[in-house]
């Protein structure tokens, strides 16, 4: 097994018990709920309330991050990427998700050590709030150099699943606040580190400024991940189908690779059409990369049919039971789960094959294009070098013939329908310019390509900035 090992430091909470107090620690994802502001911890028979966060030397304000997350696939963007309007992964617009969670968050704080205080009693109001729990969302981001995509197709060639395997990918979980009243984030006093409004009265003498609202808490992790996208038509049973399929796949992968149910986790992200699988155990067993082997999903399909009682019928299970798909962890999805919805789909999967969609490595792709460019045009090479050096998406082809227009643009971006013409000094003569015009009008008229011209005597570098927004 590939022995990858990511240190997973826990999050700690300080409990003022005993002589000096104690620290308790939890795995990060668990801490995001358990150590959330105003939550209660039980320690040696007493109740403690999380009421404060440790304030770093430079103050909390400096630690806020701005992030944006995709409503469709859950992809995570931070730094300059958080200013994007569309998702880097699936190109969806970065707007609120279907539950109304905003895509752009301006004050996200990585969860640090939390501090608790002893509480004798919990009020009815607090009791009520605790019952609702927190609104958590899950996000991920591939390591650009470490992703492989593949397609799982049925025996007749029908595509069933799109797979993206990400080695050492990043995962994030955001706590967006209490589910009750649809609160957005938490309130935090940046000077004192006190959470919430309730602490205001006791500390109003120290600080009269208002606490910062809409602070979101975040934890992150690194793991090998597999993103699975079922390729099905949208219909009224889609949500039930997707939920059922998610848990059937999770259970059957665990069964085939002999994993405990806490070693492999999955979640439906965004609109529910992207399943994120990750290895939760420290060290990981490295099974997710094995799912890209040609016959991997045949065994998984068999196991899923078995788990769903289609090989050994169980009359007492009408839609789902604890023996097949139900578990304590997926209780919120129980009303959706129905094994019959996925039966014929699983039967198709039994004859499936996985094939890689191997992208050419960037350097090799660049070398290929260099070999294709017109050797007489220095300018063409300059443009290609600039595209390469700036890290922009490379064109799909150079000097490729568009037969329907009998035209050879210098570069093509096929999926975006952009044909690039690099006009070096040879294009300065008026008769050449006339021929160019006819060629390019022809192309626009006879094909679906848009013409994008770069002239050697203009500020073409600036035009590349514009190109970048079109090909992104
Ligand atoms: Zn997306
Ligand atoms: Zn059952």
Short mmCIF file of C-alpha atoms and ligand atoms in Angstrom, two decimals:
data_model
loop_
_atom_site.label_atom_id
_atom_site.label_comp_id
_atom_site.label_asym_id
_atom_site.label_seq_id
_atom_site.Cartn_x
_atom_site.Cartn_y
_atom_site.Cartn_z
CA UNK A 1 0.00 0.00 0.00
CA UNK A 2 1.25 3.50 -0.70
CA UNK A 3 1.99 4.67 2.81
CA UNK A 4 0.96 8.28 2.80
CA UNK A 5 0.78 9.86 6.15
CA UNK A 6 -0.66 13.25 6.92
CA UNK A 7 -0.27 14.51 10.43
CA UNK A 8 -3.72 15.26 11.75
CA UNK A 9 -3.34 17.55 14.70
CA UNK A 10 -6.43 17.67 16.83
CA UNK A 11 -8.19 20.80 18.07
CA UNK A 12 -8.06 21.39 21.83
CA UNK A 13 -10.42 22.90 24.35
CA UNK A 14 -9.42 24.15 27.77
CA UNK A 15 -11.51 22.96 30.71
CA UNK A 16 -11.09 24.85 34.00
CA UNK A 17 -11.30 21.73 36.16
CA UNK A 18 -8.92 20.48 38.84
CA UNK A 19 -5.90 22.54 39.97
CA UNK A 20 -4.70 23.97 36.70
CA UNK A 21 -7.36 22.92 34.28
CA UNK A 22 -7.15 20.36 31.53
CA UNK A 23 -7.04 20.28 27.77
CA UNK A 24 -9.26 17.86 25.90
CA UNK A 25 -8.69 17.24 22.22
CA UNK A 26 -10.85 16.03 19.36
CA UNK A 27 -10.21 15.20 15.71
CA UNK A 28 -10.72 18.39 13.72
CA UNK A 29 -14.04 17.56 12.08
CA UNK A 30 -15.48 16.42 15.41
CA UNK A 31 -14.16 19.54 17.14
CA UNK A 32 -15.90 21.74 14.59
CA UNK A 33 -19.20 20.71 16.19
CA UNK A 34 -18.24 19.77 19.72
CA UNK A 35 -16.07 22.82 20.42
CA UNK A 36 -18.34 25.20 18.49
CA UNK A 37 -19.20 28.49 20.22
CA UNK A 38 -21.82 28.12 22.99
CA UNK A 39 -21.81 24.35 22.80
CA UNK A 40 -21.65 22.31 26.00
CA UNK A 41 -19.04 19.74 26.92
CA UNK A 42 -19.38 17.20 29.68
CA UNK A 43 -16.26 16.56 31.65
CA UNK A 44 -16.02 14.45 34.80
CA UNK A 45 -19.68 14.91 35.57
CA UNK A 46 -19.77 18.68 35.06
CA UNK A 47 -21.01 20.87 32.24
CA UNK A 48 -18.74 23.35 30.48
CA UNK A 49 -19.69 25.93 27.90
CA UNK A 50 -17.41 26.92 25.01
CA UNK A 51 -17.40 30.70 25.41
CA UNK A 52 -14.08 32.02 24.18
CA UNK A 53 -11.34 31.48 21.66
CA UNK A 54 -7.65 32.05 22.22
CA UNK A 55 -6.62 35.43 20.80
CA UNK A 56 -3.31 35.27 18.93
CA UNK A 57 -0.64 37.90 19.62
CA UNK A 58 -1.46 39.90 16.48
CA UNK A 59 -5.21 39.92 17.16
CA UNK A 60 -7.95 37.90 15.53
CA UNK A 61 -8.78 40.34 12.72
CA UNK A 62 -5.59 39.42 10.87
CA UNK A 63 -6.56 35.75 10.83
CA UNK A 64 -9.80 36.13 8.92
CA UNK A 65 -9.72 34.54 5.50
CA UNK A 66 -11.96 35.25 2.56
CA UNK A 67 -13.17 32.13 0.78
CA UNK A 68 -15.75 31.15 -1.80
CA UNK A 69 -17.27 27.73 -2.34
CA UNK A 70 -19.15 26.25 -5.28
CA UNK A 71 -22.92 25.64 -4.86
CA UNK A 72 -22.80 22.86 -7.45
CA UNK A 73 -19.75 20.76 -6.59
CA UNK A 74 -18.48 22.19 -3.28
CA UNK A 75 -15.09 23.26 -4.66
CA UNK A 76 -13.12 25.57 -2.36
CA UNK A 77 -11.42 28.81 -3.44
CA UNK A 78 -9.24 30.96 -1.22
CA UNK A 79 -6.72 33.78 -1.68
CA UNK A 80 -7.16 35.56 -5.02
CA UNK A 81 -9.24 32.63 -6.21
CA UNK A 82 -11.98 33.62 -3.77
CA UNK A 83 -12.71 36.64 -6.00
CA UNK A 84 -13.72 34.45 -8.94
CA UNK A 85 -17.28 34.52 -10.28
CA UNK A 86 -17.26 30.94 -11.50
CA UNK A 87 -16.07 27.64 -10.01
CA UNK A 88 -12.60 26.58 -11.01
CA UNK A 89 -13.69 22.94 -11.01
CA UNK A 90 -17.12 22.86 -12.68
CA UNK A 91 -17.54 26.44 -13.95
CA UNK A 92 -20.82 27.00 -12.11
CA UNK A 93 -21.57 30.52 -10.97
CA UNK A 94 -20.52 31.09 -7.39
CA UNK A 95 -23.89 32.00 -5.88
CA UNK A 96 -25.77 30.77 -2.79
CA UNK A 97 -26.43 27.03 -2.67
CA UNK A 98 -29.88 25.43 -2.68
CA UNK A 99 -30.12 25.76 1.10
CA UNK A 100 -29.41 29.47 0.93
CA UNK A 101 -25.82 29.20 2.18
CA UNK A 102 -23.82 32.07 0.67
CA UNK A 103 -20.93 31.12 -1.64
CA UNK A 104 -18.68 33.97 -0.57
CA UNK A 105 -17.62 34.28 3.05
CA UNK A 106 -15.54 37.22 4.15
CA UNK A 107 -14.64 36.23 7.70
CA UNK A 108 -13.60 32.64 7.97
CA UNK A 109 -11.47 31.69 10.93
CA UNK A 110 -9.47 28.50 11.24
CA UNK A 111 -10.53 26.83 14.46
CA UNK A 112 -7.92 27.17 17.18
CA UNK A 113 -7.88 26.34 20.86
CA UNK A 114 -11.26 27.01 22.50
CA UNK A 115 -11.81 27.92 26.13
CA UNK A 116 -14.71 26.73 28.27
CA UNK A 117 -16.26 27.84 31.54
CA UNK A 118 -18.25 25.85 34.00
CA UNK A 119 -22.01 26.04 33.80
CA UNK A 120 -24.41 24.71 36.41
CA UNK A 121 -27.57 24.79 34.41
CA UNK A 122 -28.58 24.86 30.79
CA UNK A 123 -31.57 27.11 30.05
CA UNK A 124 -34.55 25.88 28.01
CA UNK A 125 -33.51 28.21 25.22
CA UNK A 126 -30.01 26.73 25.11
CA UNK A 127 -31.43 23.23 25.26
CA UNK A 128 -33.58 24.06 22.26
CA UNK A 129 -30.64 25.48 20.31
CA UNK A 130 -28.49 22.42 20.99
CA UNK A 131 -31.15 20.15 19.54
CA UNK A 132 -30.88 21.86 16.18
CA UNK A 133 -27.14 21.40 15.90
CA UNK A 134 -24.90 23.25 13.46
CA UNK A 135 -24.95 23.86 9.76
CA UNK A 136 -21.76 22.27 8.41
CA UNK A 137 -20.66 22.23 4.77
CA UNK A 138 -17.86 20.13 3.24
CA UNK A 139 -15.46 21.35 0.56
CA UNK A 140 -12.41 20.16 -1.31
CA UNK A 141 -9.70 21.20 -3.69
CA UNK A 142 -7.42 19.09 -5.87
CA UNK A 143 -3.69 19.44 -5.80
CA UNK A 144 -3.25 20.63 -9.42
CA UNK A 145 -0.45 18.20 -10.27
CA UNK A 146 -2.09 15.23 -8.62
CA UNK A 147 -5.38 14.40 -10.23
CA UNK A 148 -6.53 11.71 -12.61
CA UNK A 149 -9.89 11.46 -14.29
CA UNK A 150 -11.57 8.33 -15.57
CA UNK A 151 -14.92 7.20 -16.87
CA UNK A 152 -16.83 4.08 -15.82
CA UNK A 153 -18.85 2.82 -18.77
CA UNK A 154 -21.32 -0.06 -19.08
CA UNK A 155 -20.62 -2.99 -21.43
CA UNK A 156 -22.59 -1.21 -24.19
CA UNK A 157 -20.49 1.94 -23.74
CA UNK A 158 -23.06 3.98 -21.80
CA UNK A 159 -21.12 6.22 -19.41
CA UNK A 160 -22.22 5.57 -15.82
CA UNK A 161 -19.79 7.43 -13.59
CA UNK A 162 -17.17 10.10 -13.93
CA UNK A 163 -14.31 9.63 -11.48
CA UNK A 164 -11.71 12.14 -10.37
CA UNK A 165 -9.01 10.80 -8.09
CA UNK A 166 -7.09 13.45 -6.19
CA UNK A 167 -3.94 12.50 -4.36
CA UNK A 168 -3.10 14.69 -1.36
CA UNK A 169 -6.18 16.80 -1.95
CA UNK A 170 -7.34 19.34 0.61
CA UNK A 171 -10.60 19.05 2.48
CA UNK A 172 -12.34 21.79 4.41
CA UNK A 173 -15.36 21.83 6.67
CA UNK A 174 -17.10 25.09 7.51
CA UNK A 175 -19.34 25.58 10.52
CA UNK A 176 -21.87 28.16 9.31
CA UNK A 177 -23.61 28.61 12.65
CA UNK A 178 -26.49 27.16 14.59
CA UNK A 179 -29.18 25.59 12.42
CA UNK A 180 -31.80 27.22 14.53
CA UNK A 181 -33.14 30.51 13.08
CA UNK A 182 -30.89 29.94 10.06
CA UNK A 183 -28.17 31.94 11.78
CA UNK A 184 -25.22 32.96 9.64
CA UNK A 185 -21.95 32.26 11.38
CA UNK A 186 -21.17 33.35 14.92
CA UNK A 187 -20.55 36.65 16.63
CA UNK A 188 -17.05 37.16 17.92
CA UNK A 189 -15.44 39.95 19.90
CA UNK A 190 -12.10 40.24 18.16
CA UNK A 191 -10.35 41.86 21.13
CA UNK A 192 -11.38 39.53 23.92
CA UNK A 193 -12.06 36.38 21.91
CA UNK A 194 -15.52 36.09 23.47
CA UNK A 195 -18.17 34.38 21.38
CA UNK A 196 -21.75 35.48 20.99
CA UNK A 197 -23.99 38.22 22.28
CA UNK A 198 -24.58 36.68 25.70
CA UNK A 199 -21.13 37.61 26.91
CA UNK A 200 -21.69 41.28 26.17
CA UNK A 201 -23.28 42.26 29.46
CA UNK A 202 -20.56 40.84 31.62
CA UNK A 203 -17.82 42.53 29.64
CA UNK A 204 -19.39 45.79 28.53
CA UNK A 205 -17.17 47.73 30.88
CA UNK A 206 -14.03 46.42 29.19
CA UNK A 207 -15.07 46.96 25.62
CA UNK A 208 -18.02 48.83 24.23
CA UNK A 209 -17.57 47.94 20.55
CA UNK A 210 -19.96 45.49 18.91
CA UNK A 211 -18.84 41.94 18.25
CA UNK A 212 -18.04 41.03 14.63
CA UNK A 213 -20.98 39.14 13.09
CA UNK A 214 -20.97 36.30 10.57
CA UNK A 215 -17.68 34.75 11.62
CA UNK A 216 -17.46 31.24 10.16
CA UNK A 217 -15.28 28.53 11.62
CA UNK A 218 -13.19 26.23 9.48
CA UNK A 219 -11.05 23.13 9.86
CA UNK A 220 -8.97 21.54 7.15
CA UNK A 221 -7.39 18.24 6.35
CA UNK A 222 -5.36 16.56 3.63
CA UNK A 223 -6.39 13.22 2.20
CA UNK A 224 -6.55 11.16 -0.94
CA UNK A 225 -10.03 11.65 -2.35
CA UNK A 226 -12.27 10.26 -5.05
CA UNK A 227 -15.02 12.43 -6.50
CA UNK A 228 -17.72 10.34 -8.16
CA UNK A 229 -20.28 11.93 -10.48
CA UNK A 230 -23.14 9.67 -11.58
CA UNK A 231 -24.07 10.42 -15.17
CA UNK A 232 -27.84 10.23 -14.97
CA UNK A 233 -30.63 12.35 -16.33
CA UNK A 234 -32.33 14.67 -13.88
CA UNK A 235 -35.80 13.51 -12.97
CA UNK A 236 -38.08 13.56 -9.98
CA UNK A 237 -36.43 10.58 -8.27
CA UNK A 238 -32.92 11.95 -8.80
CA UNK A 239 -32.40 13.00 -5.21
CA UNK A 240 -33.53 9.65 -3.80
CA UNK A 241 -31.54 7.82 -6.47
CA UNK A 242 -28.38 9.79 -5.67
CA UNK A 243 -28.68 9.34 -1.90
CA UNK A 244 -29.31 5.60 -2.28
CA UNK A 245 -26.43 5.20 -4.70
CA UNK A 246 -24.06 7.12 -2.44
CA UNK A 247 -24.60 4.79 0.52
CA UNK A 248 -24.70 1.66 -1.64
CA UNK A 249 -21.31 2.59 -3.09
CA UNK A 250 -19.88 3.51 0.31
CA UNK A 251 -20.97 0.21 1.85
CA UNK A 252 -19.84 -1.90 -1.07
CA UNK A 253 -16.41 -0.23 -1.32
CA UNK A 254 -16.00 -0.91 2.40
CA UNK A 255 -17.04 -4.53 1.86
CA UNK A 256 -14.81 -5.17 -1.17
CA UNK A 257 -11.73 -3.57 0.39
CA UNK A 258 -12.45 -4.78 3.93
CA UNK A 259 -12.59 -1.37 5.54
CA UNK A 260 -14.27 -0.42 8.78
CA UNK A 261 -17.14 1.99 8.30
CA UNK A 262 -15.18 4.83 9.89
CA UNK A 263 -12.20 4.32 7.57
CA UNK A 264 -13.97 5.41 4.41
CA UNK A 265 -16.42 8.32 4.46
CA UNK A 266 -18.55 9.87 1.79
CA UNK A 267 -20.72 12.89 1.35
CA UNK A 268 -22.92 14.36 -1.36
CA UNK A 269 -21.71 17.84 -2.08
CA UNK A 270 -23.40 20.93 -3.47
CA UNK A 271 -26.40 19.93 -5.59
CA UNK A 272 -25.91 16.29 -4.60
CA UNK A 273 -24.45 15.15 -7.89
CA UNK A 274 -20.85 15.01 -6.66
CA UNK A 275 -20.02 12.26 -4.16
CA UNK A 276 -16.86 12.92 -2.22
CA UNK A 277 -15.11 9.83 -0.84
CA UNK A 278 -12.17 10.17 1.48
CA UNK A 279 -10.13 7.93 3.71
CA UNK A 280 -10.78 9.12 7.21
CA UNK A 281 -8.27 6.93 9.01
CA UNK A 282 -4.88 8.41 9.66
CA UNK A 283 -2.36 6.85 7.30
CA UNK A 284 -5.15 5.72 4.96
CA UNK A 285 -5.34 2.31 3.36
CA UNK A 286 -4.79 3.69 -0.15
CA UNK A 287 -7.87 2.00 -1.61
CA UNK A 288 -9.30 4.95 -3.51
CA UNK A 289 -6.61 4.85 -6.18
CA UNK A 290 -7.45 1.18 -6.75
CA UNK A 291 -10.94 2.15 -7.86
CA UNK A 292 -9.45 3.35 -11.14
CA UNK A 293 -8.43 -0.17 -12.12
CA UNK A 294 -10.32 -1.41 -15.21
CA UNK A 295 -12.59 -3.93 -13.48
CA UNK A 296 -12.85 -2.25 -10.08
CA UNK A 297 -16.53 -1.33 -10.31
CA UNK A 298 -17.62 -4.83 -11.36
CA UNK A 299 -16.81 -6.17 -7.91
CA UNK A 300 -18.32 -3.12 -6.26
CA UNK A 301 -21.56 -3.57 -8.24
CA UNK A 302 -21.75 -7.24 -7.20
CA UNK A 303 -21.21 -6.34 -3.58
CA UNK A 304 -23.84 -3.59 -3.78
CA UNK A 305 -26.42 -5.97 -5.30
CA UNK A 306 -25.66 -8.39 -2.50
CA UNK A 307 -25.89 -5.74 0.23
CA UNK A 308 -29.22 -4.55 -1.22
CA UNK A 309 -30.66 -8.12 -0.97
CA UNK A 310 -30.96 -8.62 -4.72
CA UNK A 311 -28.88 -11.80 -4.62
CA UNK A 312 -30.39 -13.25 -1.42
CA UNK A 313 -33.88 -11.69 -1.23
CA UNK A 314 -35.06 -10.36 2.12
CA UNK A 315 -38.83 -10.03 2.11
CA UNK A 316 -39.03 -7.93 5.26
CA UNK A 317 -36.92 -5.12 3.77
CA UNK A 318 -39.23 -3.02 1.64
CA UNK A 319 -37.08 -0.01 0.74
CA UNK A 320 -34.09 -0.08 3.08
CA UNK A 321 -33.14 -1.56 6.43
CA UNK A 322 -30.23 -1.46 8.86
CA UNK A 323 -28.78 -4.53 7.21
CA UNK A 324 -28.55 -2.89 3.80
CA UNK A 325 -28.45 0.90 3.56
CA UNK A 326 -29.53 2.49 6.82
CA UNK A 327 -27.12 3.52 9.51
CA UNK A 328 -27.14 5.93 12.42
CA UNK A 329 -24.86 8.25 10.48
CA UNK A 330 -27.19 8.64 7.51
CA UNK A 331 -30.38 9.04 9.52
CA UNK A 332 -31.27 12.37 7.88
CA UNK A 333 -31.33 10.62 4.52
CA UNK A 334 -33.45 7.64 5.65
CA UNK A 335 -36.67 8.92 3.98
CA UNK A 336 -34.83 9.05 0.64
CA UNK A 337 -33.22 5.61 0.65
CA UNK A 338 -34.83 3.00 -1.58
CA UNK A 339 -32.74 0.09 -2.86
CA UNK A 340 -35.13 -0.64 -5.76
CA UNK A 341 -34.26 2.68 -7.43
CA UNK A 342 -30.69 1.62 -8.14
CA UNK A 343 -31.13 -2.05 -9.03
CA UNK A 344 -31.07 -1.87 -12.83
CA UNK A 345 -28.34 0.77 -12.71
CA UNK A 346 -26.19 -1.56 -10.53
CA UNK A 347 -26.84 -4.40 -12.96
CA UNK A 348 -25.35 -2.25 -15.73
CA UNK A 349 -22.39 -1.53 -13.47
CA UNK A 350 -21.61 -5.25 -13.13
CA UNK A 351 -20.31 -5.29 -16.72
CA UNK A 352 -18.48 -1.96 -16.50
CA UNK A 353 -14.95 -0.93 -17.34
CA UNK A 354 -12.97 2.01 -16.03
CA UNK A 355 -10.87 3.92 -18.52
CA UNK A 356 -8.54 6.80 -17.80
CA UNK A 357 -9.04 10.15 -19.48
CA UNK A 358 -5.33 10.77 -19.38
CA UNK A 359 -4.49 14.40 -19.88
CA UNK A 360 -1.12 15.06 -21.46
CA UNK A 361 1.30 16.56 -18.95
CA UNK A 362 1.58 20.33 -19.47
CA UNK A 363 5.23 20.28 -20.54
CA UNK A 364 4.66 17.57 -23.12
CA UNK A 365 1.58 19.41 -24.39
CA UNK A 366 3.64 22.61 -24.80
CA UNK A 367 6.36 20.73 -26.69
CA UNK A 368 3.72 19.29 -29.03
CA UNK A 369 2.38 22.76 -29.78
CA UNK A 370 5.91 24.09 -30.36
CA UNK A 371 6.35 21.41 -33.00
CA UNK A 372 3.08 22.43 -34.68
CA UNK A 373 3.54 26.21 -34.88
CA UNK A 374 4.48 27.88 -38.14
CA UNK A 375 8.28 27.96 -38.17
CA UNK A 376 8.30 31.20 -40.16
CA UNK A 377 6.32 33.08 -37.54
CA UNK A 378 8.39 34.24 -34.62
CA UNK A 379 5.39 36.06 -33.21
CA UNK A 380 3.31 32.88 -33.02
CA UNK A 381 6.01 31.26 -30.90
CA UNK A 382 6.17 34.36 -28.68
CA UNK A 383 2.43 34.17 -28.04
CA UNK A 384 2.62 30.46 -27.24
CA UNK A 385 5.54 31.06 -24.86
CA UNK A 386 3.63 33.83 -23.11
CA UNK A 387 0.57 31.59 -22.67
CA UNK A 388 2.79 28.83 -21.32
CA UNK A 389 4.84 31.03 -19.00
CA UNK A 390 1.77 32.69 -17.52
CA UNK A 391 0.32 29.31 -16.67
CA UNK A 392 -2.79 29.85 -18.83
CA UNK A 393 -4.64 26.89 -20.25
CA UNK A 394 -2.72 25.78 -23.36
CA UNK A 395 -4.52 25.74 -26.73
CA UNK A 396 -5.81 22.36 -27.91
CA UNK A 397 -4.03 22.65 -31.25
CA UNK A 398 -1.82 24.83 -33.43
CA UNK A 399 -2.23 25.18 -37.20
CA UNK A 400 -5.17 22.78 -37.25
CA UNK A 401 -7.42 22.92 -40.30
CA UNK A 402 -11.08 23.84 -39.80
CA UNK A 403 -12.37 21.97 -42.83
CA UNK A 404 -15.80 23.59 -43.07
CA UNK A 405 -14.19 27.02 -43.41
CA UNK A 406 -11.00 25.86 -45.14
CA UNK A 407 -9.06 27.88 -42.62
CA UNK A 408 -6.07 27.23 -40.37
CA UNK A 409 -6.12 29.44 -37.27
CA UNK A 410 -2.81 29.69 -35.42
CA UNK A 411 -4.26 28.26 -32.20
CA UNK A 412 -7.54 26.66 -31.22
CA UNK A 413 -9.41 26.30 -27.96
CA UNK A 414 -11.93 23.73 -29.07
CA UNK A 415 -14.33 23.52 -26.12
CA UNK A 416 -14.49 27.31 -25.81
CA UNK A 417 -14.79 27.78 -29.59
CA UNK A 418 -11.95 30.30 -29.83
CA UNK A 419 -9.68 30.58 -32.85
CA UNK A 420 -6.56 32.66 -32.29
CA UNK A 421 -4.73 34.47 -35.05
CA UNK A 422 -1.28 35.89 -34.36
CA UNK A 423 -0.54 38.65 -36.83
CA UNK A 424 3.20 39.16 -37.08
CA UNK A 425 4.82 41.71 -39.40
CA UNK A 426 3.94 39.61 -42.48
CA UNK A 427 0.33 40.64 -41.89
CA UNK A 428 1.12 44.36 -42.16
CA UNK A 429 0.72 44.49 -45.97
CA UNK A 430 -2.67 45.59 -47.15
CA UNK A 431 -3.26 42.68 -49.60
CA UNK A 432 -2.46 40.17 -46.84
CA UNK A 433 -4.84 42.03 -44.53
CA UNK A 434 -7.60 41.68 -47.10
CA UNK A 435 -7.00 37.92 -47.42
CA UNK A 436 -7.00 37.65 -43.61
CA UNK A 437 -10.32 39.44 -43.42
CA UNK A 438 -11.95 37.10 -45.95
CA UNK A 439 -10.52 34.00 -44.20
CA UNK A 440 -11.73 35.10 -40.80
CA UNK A 441 -15.17 36.17 -41.98
CA UNK A 442 -15.45 32.74 -43.58
CA UNK A 443 -14.53 31.06 -40.34
CA UNK A 444 -17.11 33.00 -38.32
CA UNK A 445 -19.74 32.31 -40.94
CA UNK A 446 -19.10 28.60 -41.53
CA UNK A 447 -18.06 27.39 -38.08
CA UNK A 448 -18.86 27.96 -34.43
CA UNK A 449 -15.51 29.57 -33.72
CA UNK A 450 -15.05 33.15 -32.62
CA UNK A 451 -12.03 34.96 -33.96
CA UNK A 452 -9.47 36.36 -31.54
CA UNK A 453 -6.67 38.41 -33.14
CA UNK A 454 -3.36 39.36 -31.50
CA UNK A 455 -1.26 41.90 -33.42
CA UNK A 456 2.49 42.16 -32.94
CA UNK A 457 2.36 45.98 -32.86
CA UNK A 458 -0.33 46.31 -30.20
CA UNK A 459 -0.32 45.60 -26.48
CA UNK A 460 -1.07 41.91 -27.06
CA UNK A 461 0.12 40.90 -23.59
CA UNK A 462 -2.82 42.84 -22.22
CA UNK A 463 -5.14 41.06 -24.62
CA UNK A 464 -3.92 37.76 -23.17
CA UNK A 465 -5.40 38.87 -19.84
CA UNK A 466 -8.74 39.08 -21.57
CA UNK A 467 -8.17 35.72 -23.27
CA UNK A 468 -7.50 34.22 -19.86
CA UNK A 469 -11.04 35.10 -18.77
CA UNK A 470 -12.50 33.41 -21.88
CA UNK A 471 -10.63 30.13 -21.61
CA UNK A 472 -10.79 29.72 -17.86
ZN1 LIG B 1 -18.05 23.67 -8.86
ZN1 LIG B 2 -32.49 -4.07 3.68
#
